[in-house]
mmCIF file of C-alpha atoms in Angstrom:
data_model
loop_
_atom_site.group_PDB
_atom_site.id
_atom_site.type_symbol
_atom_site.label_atom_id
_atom_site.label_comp_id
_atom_site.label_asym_id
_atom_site.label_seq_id
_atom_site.Cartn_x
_atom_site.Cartn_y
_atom_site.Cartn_z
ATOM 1 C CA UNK A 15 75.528 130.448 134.173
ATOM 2 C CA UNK A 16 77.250 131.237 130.729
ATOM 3 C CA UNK A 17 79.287 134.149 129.750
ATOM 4 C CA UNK A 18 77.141 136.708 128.506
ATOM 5 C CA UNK A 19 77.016 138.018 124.820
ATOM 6 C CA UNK A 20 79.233 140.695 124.722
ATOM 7 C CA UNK A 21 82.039 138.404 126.097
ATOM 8 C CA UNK A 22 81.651 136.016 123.970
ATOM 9 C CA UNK A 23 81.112 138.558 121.160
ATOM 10 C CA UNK A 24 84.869 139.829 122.040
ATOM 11 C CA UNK A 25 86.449 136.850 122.328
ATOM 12 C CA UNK A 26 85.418 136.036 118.571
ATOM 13 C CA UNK A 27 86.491 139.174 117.297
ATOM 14 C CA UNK A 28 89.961 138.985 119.009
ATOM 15 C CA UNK A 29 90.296 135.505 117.307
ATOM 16 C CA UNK A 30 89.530 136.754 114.071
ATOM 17 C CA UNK A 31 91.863 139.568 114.688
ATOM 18 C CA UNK A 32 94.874 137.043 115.638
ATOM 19 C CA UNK A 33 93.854 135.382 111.704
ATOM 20 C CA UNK A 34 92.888 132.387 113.650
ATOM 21 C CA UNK A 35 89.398 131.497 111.606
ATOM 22 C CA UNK A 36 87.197 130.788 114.751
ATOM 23 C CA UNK A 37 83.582 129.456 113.668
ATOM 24 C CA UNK A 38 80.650 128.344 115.398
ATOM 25 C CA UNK A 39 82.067 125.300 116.821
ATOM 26 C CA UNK A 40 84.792 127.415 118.072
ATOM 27 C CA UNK A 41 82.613 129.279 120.280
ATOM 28 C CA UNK A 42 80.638 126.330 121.160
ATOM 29 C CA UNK A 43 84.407 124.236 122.870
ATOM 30 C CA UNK A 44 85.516 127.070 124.197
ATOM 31 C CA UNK A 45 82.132 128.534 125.805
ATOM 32 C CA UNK A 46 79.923 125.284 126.317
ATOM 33 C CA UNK A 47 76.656 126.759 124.644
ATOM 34 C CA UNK A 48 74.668 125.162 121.966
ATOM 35 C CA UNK A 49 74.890 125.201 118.481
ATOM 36 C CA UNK A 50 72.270 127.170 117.866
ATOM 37 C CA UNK A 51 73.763 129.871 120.496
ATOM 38 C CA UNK A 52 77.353 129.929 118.246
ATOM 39 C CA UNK A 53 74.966 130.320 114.889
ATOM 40 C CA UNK A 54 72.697 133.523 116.991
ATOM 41 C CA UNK A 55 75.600 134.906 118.307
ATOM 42 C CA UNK A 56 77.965 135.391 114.768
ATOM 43 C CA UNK A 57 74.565 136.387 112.993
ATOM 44 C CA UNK A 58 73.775 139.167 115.452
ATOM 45 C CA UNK A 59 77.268 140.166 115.395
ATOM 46 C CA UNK A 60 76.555 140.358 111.419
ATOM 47 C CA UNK A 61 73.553 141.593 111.509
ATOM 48 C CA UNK A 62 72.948 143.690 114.606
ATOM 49 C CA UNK A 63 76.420 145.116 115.041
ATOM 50 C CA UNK A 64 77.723 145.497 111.484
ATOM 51 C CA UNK A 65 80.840 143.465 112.236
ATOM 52 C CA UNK A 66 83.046 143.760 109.026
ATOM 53 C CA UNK A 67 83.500 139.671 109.159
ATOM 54 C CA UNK A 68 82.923 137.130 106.296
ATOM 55 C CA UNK A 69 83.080 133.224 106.335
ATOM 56 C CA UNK A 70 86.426 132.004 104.837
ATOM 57 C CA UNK A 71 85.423 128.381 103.167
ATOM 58 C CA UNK A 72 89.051 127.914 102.098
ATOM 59 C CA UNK A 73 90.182 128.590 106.235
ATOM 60 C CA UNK A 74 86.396 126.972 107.360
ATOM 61 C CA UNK A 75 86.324 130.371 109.445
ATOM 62 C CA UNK A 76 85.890 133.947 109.878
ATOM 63 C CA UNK A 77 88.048 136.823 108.890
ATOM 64 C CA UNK A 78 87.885 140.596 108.756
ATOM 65 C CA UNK A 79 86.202 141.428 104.844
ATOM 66 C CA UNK A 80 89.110 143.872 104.325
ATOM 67 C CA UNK A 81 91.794 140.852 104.463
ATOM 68 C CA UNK A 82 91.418 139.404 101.277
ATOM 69 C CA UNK A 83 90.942 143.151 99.465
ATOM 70 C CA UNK A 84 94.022 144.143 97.767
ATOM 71 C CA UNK A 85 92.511 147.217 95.663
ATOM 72 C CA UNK A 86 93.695 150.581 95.622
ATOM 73 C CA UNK A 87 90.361 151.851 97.331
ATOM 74 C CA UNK A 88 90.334 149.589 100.303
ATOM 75 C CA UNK A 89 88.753 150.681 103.368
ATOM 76 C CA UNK A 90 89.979 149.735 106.215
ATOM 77 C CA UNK A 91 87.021 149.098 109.486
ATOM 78 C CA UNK A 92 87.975 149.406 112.816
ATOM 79 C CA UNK A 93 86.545 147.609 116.069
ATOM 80 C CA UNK A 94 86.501 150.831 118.389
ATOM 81 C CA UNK A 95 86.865 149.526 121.814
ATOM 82 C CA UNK A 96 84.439 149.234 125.055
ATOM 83 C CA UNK A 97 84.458 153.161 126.504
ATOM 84 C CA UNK A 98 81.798 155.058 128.208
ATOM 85 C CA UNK A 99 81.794 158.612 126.769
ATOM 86 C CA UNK A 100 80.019 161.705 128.188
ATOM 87 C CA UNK A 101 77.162 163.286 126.405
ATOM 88 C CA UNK A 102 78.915 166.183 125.861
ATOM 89 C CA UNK A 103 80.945 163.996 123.405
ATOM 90 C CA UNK A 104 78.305 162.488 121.871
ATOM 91 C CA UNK A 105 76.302 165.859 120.989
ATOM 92 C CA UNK A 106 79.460 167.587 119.758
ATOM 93 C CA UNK A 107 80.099 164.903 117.252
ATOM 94 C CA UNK A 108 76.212 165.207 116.625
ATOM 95 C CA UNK A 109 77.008 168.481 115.842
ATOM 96 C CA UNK A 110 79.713 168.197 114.029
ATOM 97 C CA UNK A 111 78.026 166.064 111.596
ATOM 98 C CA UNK A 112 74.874 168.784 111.174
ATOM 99 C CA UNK A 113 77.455 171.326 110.311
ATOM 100 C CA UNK A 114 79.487 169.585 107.567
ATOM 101 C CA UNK A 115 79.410 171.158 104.216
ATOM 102 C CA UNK A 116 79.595 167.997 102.445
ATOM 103 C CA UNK A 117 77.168 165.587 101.830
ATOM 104 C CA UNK A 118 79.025 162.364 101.664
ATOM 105 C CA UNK A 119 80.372 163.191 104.540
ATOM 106 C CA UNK A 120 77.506 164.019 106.898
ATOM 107 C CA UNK A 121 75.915 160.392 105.205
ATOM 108 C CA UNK A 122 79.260 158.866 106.584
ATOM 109 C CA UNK A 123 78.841 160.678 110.434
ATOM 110 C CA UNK A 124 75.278 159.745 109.971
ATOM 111 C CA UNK A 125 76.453 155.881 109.726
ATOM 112 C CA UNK A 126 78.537 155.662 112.423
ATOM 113 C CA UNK A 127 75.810 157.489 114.375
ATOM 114 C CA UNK A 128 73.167 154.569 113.676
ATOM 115 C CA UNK A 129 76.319 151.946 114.345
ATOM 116 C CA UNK A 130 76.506 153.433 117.742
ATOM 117 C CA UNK A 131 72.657 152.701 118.512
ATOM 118 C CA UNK A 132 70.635 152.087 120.716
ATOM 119 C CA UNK A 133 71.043 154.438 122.864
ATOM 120 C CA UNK A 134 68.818 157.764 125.099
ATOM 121 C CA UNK A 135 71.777 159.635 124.937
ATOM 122 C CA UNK A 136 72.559 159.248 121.007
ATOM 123 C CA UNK A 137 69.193 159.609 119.890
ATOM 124 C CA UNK A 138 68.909 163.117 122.753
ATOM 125 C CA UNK A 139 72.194 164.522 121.250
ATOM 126 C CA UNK A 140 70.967 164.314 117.797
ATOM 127 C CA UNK A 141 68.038 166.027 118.538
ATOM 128 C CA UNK A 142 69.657 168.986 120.542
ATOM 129 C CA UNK A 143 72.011 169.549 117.866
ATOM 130 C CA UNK A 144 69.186 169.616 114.530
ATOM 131 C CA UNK A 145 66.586 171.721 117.325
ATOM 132 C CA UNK A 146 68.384 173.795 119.256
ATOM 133 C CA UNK A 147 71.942 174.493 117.420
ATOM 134 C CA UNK A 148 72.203 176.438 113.929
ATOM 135 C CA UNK A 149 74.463 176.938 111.802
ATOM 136 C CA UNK A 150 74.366 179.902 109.596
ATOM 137 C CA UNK A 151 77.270 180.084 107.059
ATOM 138 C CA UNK A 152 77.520 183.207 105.104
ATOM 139 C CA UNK A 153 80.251 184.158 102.618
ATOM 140 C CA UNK A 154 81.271 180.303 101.721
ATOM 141 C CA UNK A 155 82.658 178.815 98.526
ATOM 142 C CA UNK A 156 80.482 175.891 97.138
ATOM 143 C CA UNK A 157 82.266 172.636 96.764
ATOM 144 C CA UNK A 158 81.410 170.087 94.478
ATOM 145 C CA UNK A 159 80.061 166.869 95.923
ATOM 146 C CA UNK A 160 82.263 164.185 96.531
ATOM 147 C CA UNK A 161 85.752 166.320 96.456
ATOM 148 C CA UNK A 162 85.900 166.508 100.260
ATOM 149 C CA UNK A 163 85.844 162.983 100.517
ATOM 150 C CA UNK A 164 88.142 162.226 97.469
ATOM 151 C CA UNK A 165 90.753 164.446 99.149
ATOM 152 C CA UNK A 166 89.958 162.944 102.483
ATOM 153 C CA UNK A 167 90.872 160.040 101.294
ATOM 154 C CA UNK A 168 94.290 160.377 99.393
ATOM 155 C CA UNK A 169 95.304 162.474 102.017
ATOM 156 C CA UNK A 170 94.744 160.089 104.760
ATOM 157 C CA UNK A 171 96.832 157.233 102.331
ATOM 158 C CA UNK A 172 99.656 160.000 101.464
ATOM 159 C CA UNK A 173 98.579 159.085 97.852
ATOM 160 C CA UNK A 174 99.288 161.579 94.687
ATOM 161 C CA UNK A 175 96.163 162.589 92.984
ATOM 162 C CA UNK A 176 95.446 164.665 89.880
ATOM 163 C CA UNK A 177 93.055 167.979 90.396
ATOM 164 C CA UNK A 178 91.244 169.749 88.047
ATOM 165 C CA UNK A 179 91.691 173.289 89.576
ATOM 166 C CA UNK A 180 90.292 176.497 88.288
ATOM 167 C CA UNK A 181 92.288 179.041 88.762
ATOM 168 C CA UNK A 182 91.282 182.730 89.607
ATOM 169 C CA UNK A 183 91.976 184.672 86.573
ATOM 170 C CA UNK A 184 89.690 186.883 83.948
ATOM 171 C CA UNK A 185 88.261 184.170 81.720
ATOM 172 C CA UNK A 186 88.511 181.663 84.190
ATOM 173 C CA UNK A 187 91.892 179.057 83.381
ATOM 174 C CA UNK A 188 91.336 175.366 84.381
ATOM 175 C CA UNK A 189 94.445 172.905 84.455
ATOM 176 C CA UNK A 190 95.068 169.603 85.760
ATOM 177 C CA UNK A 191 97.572 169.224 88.643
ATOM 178 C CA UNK A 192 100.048 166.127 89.990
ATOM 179 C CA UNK A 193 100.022 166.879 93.632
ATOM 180 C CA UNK A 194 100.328 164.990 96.998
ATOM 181 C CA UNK A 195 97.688 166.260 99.507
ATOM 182 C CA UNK A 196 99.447 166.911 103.100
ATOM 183 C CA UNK A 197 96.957 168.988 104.863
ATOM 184 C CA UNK A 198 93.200 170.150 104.884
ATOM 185 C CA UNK A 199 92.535 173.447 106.806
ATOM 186 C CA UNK A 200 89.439 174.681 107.481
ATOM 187 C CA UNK A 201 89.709 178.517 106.962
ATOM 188 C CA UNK A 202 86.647 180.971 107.617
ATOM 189 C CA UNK A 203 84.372 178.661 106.792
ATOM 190 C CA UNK A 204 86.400 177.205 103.534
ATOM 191 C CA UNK A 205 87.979 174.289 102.925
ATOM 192 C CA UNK A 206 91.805 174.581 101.624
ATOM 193 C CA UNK A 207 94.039 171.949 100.535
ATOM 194 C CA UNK A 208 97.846 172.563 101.584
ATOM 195 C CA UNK A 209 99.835 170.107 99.024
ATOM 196 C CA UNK A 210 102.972 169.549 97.343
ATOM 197 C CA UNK A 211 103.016 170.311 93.991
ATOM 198 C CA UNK A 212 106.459 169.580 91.966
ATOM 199 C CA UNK A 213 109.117 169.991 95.232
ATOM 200 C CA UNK A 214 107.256 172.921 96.095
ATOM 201 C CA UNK A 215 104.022 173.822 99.094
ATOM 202 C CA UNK A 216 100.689 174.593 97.316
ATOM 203 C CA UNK A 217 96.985 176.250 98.889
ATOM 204 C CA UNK A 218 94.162 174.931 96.883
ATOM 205 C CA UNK A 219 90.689 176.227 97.660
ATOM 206 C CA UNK A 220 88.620 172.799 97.419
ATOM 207 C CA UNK A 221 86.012 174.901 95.941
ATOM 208 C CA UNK A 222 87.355 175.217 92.590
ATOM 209 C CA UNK A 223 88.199 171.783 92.528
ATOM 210 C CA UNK A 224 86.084 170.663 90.064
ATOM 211 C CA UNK A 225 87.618 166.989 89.446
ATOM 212 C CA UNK A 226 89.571 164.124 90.604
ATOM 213 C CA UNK A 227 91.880 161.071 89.656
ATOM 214 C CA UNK A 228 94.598 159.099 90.374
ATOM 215 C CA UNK A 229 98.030 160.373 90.179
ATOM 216 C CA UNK A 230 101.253 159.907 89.241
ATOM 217 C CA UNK A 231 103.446 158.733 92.010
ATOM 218 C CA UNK A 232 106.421 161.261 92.579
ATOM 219 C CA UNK A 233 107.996 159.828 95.348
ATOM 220 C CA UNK A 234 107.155 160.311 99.441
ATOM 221 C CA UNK A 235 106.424 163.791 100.804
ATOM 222 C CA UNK A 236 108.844 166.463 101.425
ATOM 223 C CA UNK A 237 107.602 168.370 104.126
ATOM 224 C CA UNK A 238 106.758 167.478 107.587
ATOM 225 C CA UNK A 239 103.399 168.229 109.240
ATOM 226 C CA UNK A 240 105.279 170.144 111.545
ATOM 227 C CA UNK A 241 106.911 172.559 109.116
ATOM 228 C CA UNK A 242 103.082 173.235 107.807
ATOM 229 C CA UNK A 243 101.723 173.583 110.825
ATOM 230 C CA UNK A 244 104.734 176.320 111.559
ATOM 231 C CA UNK A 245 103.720 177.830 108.662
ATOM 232 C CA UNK A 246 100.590 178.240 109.353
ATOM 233 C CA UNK A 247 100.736 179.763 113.159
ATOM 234 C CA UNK A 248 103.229 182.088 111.943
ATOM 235 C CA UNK A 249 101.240 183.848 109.172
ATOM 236 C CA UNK A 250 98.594 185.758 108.802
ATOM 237 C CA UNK A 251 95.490 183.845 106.196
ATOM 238 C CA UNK A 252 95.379 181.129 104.104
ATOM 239 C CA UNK A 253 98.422 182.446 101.577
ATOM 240 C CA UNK A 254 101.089 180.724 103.878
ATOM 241 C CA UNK A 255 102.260 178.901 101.027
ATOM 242 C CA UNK A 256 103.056 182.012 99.086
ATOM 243 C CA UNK A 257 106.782 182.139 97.687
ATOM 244 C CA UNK A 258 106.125 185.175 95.322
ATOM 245 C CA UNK A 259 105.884 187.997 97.918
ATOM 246 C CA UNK A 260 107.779 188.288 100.675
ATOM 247 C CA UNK A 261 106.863 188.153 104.473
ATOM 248 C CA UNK A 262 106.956 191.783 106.161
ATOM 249 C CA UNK A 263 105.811 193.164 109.440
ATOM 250 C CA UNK A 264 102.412 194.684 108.959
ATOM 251 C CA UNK A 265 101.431 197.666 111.378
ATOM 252 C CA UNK A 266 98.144 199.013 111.640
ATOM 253 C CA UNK A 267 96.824 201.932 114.011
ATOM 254 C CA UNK A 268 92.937 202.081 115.562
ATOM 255 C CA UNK A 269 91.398 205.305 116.078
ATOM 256 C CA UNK A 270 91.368 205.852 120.054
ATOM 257 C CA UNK A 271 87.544 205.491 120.446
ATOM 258 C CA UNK A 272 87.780 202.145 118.678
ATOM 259 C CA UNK A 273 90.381 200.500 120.643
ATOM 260 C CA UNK A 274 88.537 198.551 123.348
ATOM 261 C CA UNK A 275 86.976 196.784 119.914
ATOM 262 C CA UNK A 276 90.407 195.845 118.501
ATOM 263 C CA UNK A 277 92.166 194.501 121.837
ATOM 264 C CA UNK A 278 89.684 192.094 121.436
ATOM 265 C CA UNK A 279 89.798 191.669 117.823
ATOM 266 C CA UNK A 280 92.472 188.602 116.327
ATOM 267 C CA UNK A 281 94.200 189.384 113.341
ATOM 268 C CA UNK A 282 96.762 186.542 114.390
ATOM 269 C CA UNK A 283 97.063 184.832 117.030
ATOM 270 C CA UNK A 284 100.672 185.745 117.496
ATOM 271 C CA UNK A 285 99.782 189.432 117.172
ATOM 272 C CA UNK A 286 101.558 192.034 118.918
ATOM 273 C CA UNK A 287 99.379 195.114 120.427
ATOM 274 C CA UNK A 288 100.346 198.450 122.556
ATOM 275 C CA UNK A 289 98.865 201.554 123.208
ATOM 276 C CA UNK A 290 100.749 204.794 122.202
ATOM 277 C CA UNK A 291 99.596 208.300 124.137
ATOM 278 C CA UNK A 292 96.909 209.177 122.928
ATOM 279 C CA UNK A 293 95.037 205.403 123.441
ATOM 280 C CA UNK A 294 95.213 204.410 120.077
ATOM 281 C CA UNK A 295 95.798 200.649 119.760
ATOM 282 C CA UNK A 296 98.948 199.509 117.221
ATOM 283 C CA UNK A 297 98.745 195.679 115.721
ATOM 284 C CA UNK A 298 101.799 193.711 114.748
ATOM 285 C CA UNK A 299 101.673 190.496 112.922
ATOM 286 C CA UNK A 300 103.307 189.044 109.707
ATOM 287 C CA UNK A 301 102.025 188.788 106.204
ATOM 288 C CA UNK A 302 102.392 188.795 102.806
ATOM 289 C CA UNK A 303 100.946 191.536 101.341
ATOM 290 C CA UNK A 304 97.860 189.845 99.817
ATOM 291 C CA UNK A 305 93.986 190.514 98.073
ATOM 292 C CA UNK A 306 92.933 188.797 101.732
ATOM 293 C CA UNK A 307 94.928 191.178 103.794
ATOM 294 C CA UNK A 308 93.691 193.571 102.093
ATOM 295 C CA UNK A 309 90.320 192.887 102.241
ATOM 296 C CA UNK A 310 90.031 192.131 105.883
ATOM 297 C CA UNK A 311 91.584 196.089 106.276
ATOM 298 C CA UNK A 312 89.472 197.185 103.926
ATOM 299 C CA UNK A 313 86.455 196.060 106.277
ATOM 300 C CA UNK A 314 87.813 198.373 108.973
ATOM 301 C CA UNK A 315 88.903 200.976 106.405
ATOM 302 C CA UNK A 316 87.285 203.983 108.811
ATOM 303 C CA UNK A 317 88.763 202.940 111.815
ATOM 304 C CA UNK A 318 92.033 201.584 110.527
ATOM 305 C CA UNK A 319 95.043 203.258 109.676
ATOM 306 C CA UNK A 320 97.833 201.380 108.129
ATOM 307 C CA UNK A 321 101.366 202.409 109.183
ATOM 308 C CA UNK A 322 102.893 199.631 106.897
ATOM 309 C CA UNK A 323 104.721 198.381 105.078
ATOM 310 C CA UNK A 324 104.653 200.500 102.221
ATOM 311 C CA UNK A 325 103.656 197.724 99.545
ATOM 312 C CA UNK A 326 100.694 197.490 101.612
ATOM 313 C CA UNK A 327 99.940 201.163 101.726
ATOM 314 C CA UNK A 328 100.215 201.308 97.603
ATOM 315 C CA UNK A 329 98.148 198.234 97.303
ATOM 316 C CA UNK A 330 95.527 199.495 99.222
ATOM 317 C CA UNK A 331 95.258 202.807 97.954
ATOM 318 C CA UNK A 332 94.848 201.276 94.340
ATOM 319 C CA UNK A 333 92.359 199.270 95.675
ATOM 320 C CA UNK A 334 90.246 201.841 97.274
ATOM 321 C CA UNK A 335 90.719 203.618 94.222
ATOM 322 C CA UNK A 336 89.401 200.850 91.863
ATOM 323 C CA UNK A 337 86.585 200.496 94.475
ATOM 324 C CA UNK A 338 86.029 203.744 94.550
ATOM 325 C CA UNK A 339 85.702 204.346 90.409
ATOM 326 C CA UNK A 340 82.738 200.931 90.336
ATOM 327 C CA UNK A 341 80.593 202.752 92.195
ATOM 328 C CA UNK A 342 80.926 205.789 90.802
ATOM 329 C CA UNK A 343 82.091 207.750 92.890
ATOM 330 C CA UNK A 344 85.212 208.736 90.970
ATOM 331 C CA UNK A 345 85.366 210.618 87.523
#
């Protein structure tokens, strides 16, 4: 009795992957099958399994289609090896791919979900996750299609892209930026670009991104992953690239009735908490004194007192001021 498919199937892969141009007859000396066997087996692998091979009629063989592609937008394909994986897995990728804000990239999940057929478990995982799992995402900045993706993709090749990026002033100011994308955070249900931008950490909200090309090359990065990823444990929000204010130690105070709420409530995950006497619950964590700070206080303004610093108790007394005045309640 012969090898079966799937050995066969690996062995030609592995011989394509060594840049040794096997062919039919290749599999035909070294398994003793037929012809027509070799020609079924390299068309199902083709057809069936959307191996990334082509027929090489300079090497009379088969090689991987990304060898011979020397543009700037190759993408590479990757054989992903024989591994059973729990359903668990398989529905949390499912939905991960329902929940994706953009589109390309739920059509690319949605590929390598119908690569990955047949299979019960694929096609039951799919169906929990669009039936019986929501997503409801409120308070979200639109992205423009496509920009995930393009960042995605420089940032993966540590390549320097130009950005269209409006900025948030009063008219709104657009300008395009050289920048080297080192990091993609997903923040309250926003996508932000952490890049460097002349020597120097940038945040970009991907939202107001509007386009894309390719940059000027300014050399290889200058900060680690590591020192980003520091960054951003230590600090409170998304502003952890902010050079303009300074860090301080923000302290705010619950009132007593409200502090079984806020020990359970995460500013930062490096927060410090303690009750004083009278049970009220004091919160510790770093900052820069910032319109998102502010804001998340401001959502707990009636239960919240703010100790300080004292930049913070200005800003948000000019805030609640402003707020105040809008709606009228202020002369």
């Amino acid at each position: 009795m012969g090898e079966p498919f799937y050995i066969r199937a690996t062995w030609f892969i592995e011989q394509i992957r060594s840049e040794r141009h096997p062919n039919a007859r290749s599999l035909v000396e070294h398994f003793d099958i037929s012809d027509a066997t070799a020609h079924r087996d390299i068309d199902a692998l083709i057809k069936q399994y959307s191996a990334p091979i082509t027929f090489d009629g300079e090497e009379k063989g088969y090689r991987f289609l990304d060898c011979g592609d020397k543009s700037p937008n190759k993408k590479y394909t990757l054989p992903l090896p024989n591994r059973w994986v729990s359903s668990q897995e398989i529905f949390l990728l499912a939905l991960a791919k329902e929940i994706m804000g953009d589109d390309l990239t739920r059509e690319i999940l949605s590929g390598l979900f119908e690569k990955m057929k047949p299979s019960n478990a694929l096609d039951y995982s799919q169906e929990m996750a669009l039936e019986r799992v929501s997503y409801k995402g409120m308070g979200f900045y639109r992205q423009r299609e496509g920009v995930f993706q393009k960042v995605l993709e420089a940032l993966t090749r540590l390549e320097w892209i130009e950005i269209c990026h409006h900025q948030i002033a009063t008219p709104p100011q657009a300008c395009w930026v050289n920048i080297l994308p080192l990091h993609l955070v997903n923040y309250i249900n926003k996508w932000y670009l952490i890049a460097e931008k002349e020597g120097r950490l940038r945040t970009y909200s991907l939202s107001r991104i509007t386009e894309i090309r390719k940059g000027k090359n300014q050399g290889t990065p200058a900060f680690s992953t590591e020192e980003i990823k520091e960054k951003l444990e230590e600090v409170f929000g998304i502003f952890v690239t902010d050079e303009e204010h300074p860090l301080e130690e923000i302290t705010l105070r619950c009132l007593p009735q409200r502090t079984p709420f806020f020990e359970s409530w995460v500013f930062h995950p490096k927060q410090e908490q303690k009750r004083d006497r009278e049970g009220r619950l004091e919160i510790r964590f770093l900052s820069t004194v910032n319109r998102e700070l502010i804001g998340e206080i401001v959502r707990f303004a009636d239960q919240l007192e703010v100790l300080g610093p004292p930049t913070l108790q200005r800003e948000l007394s000019a805030f609640l001021d402003r707020a105040a005045r809008l709606q009228g309640s202020l002369p």
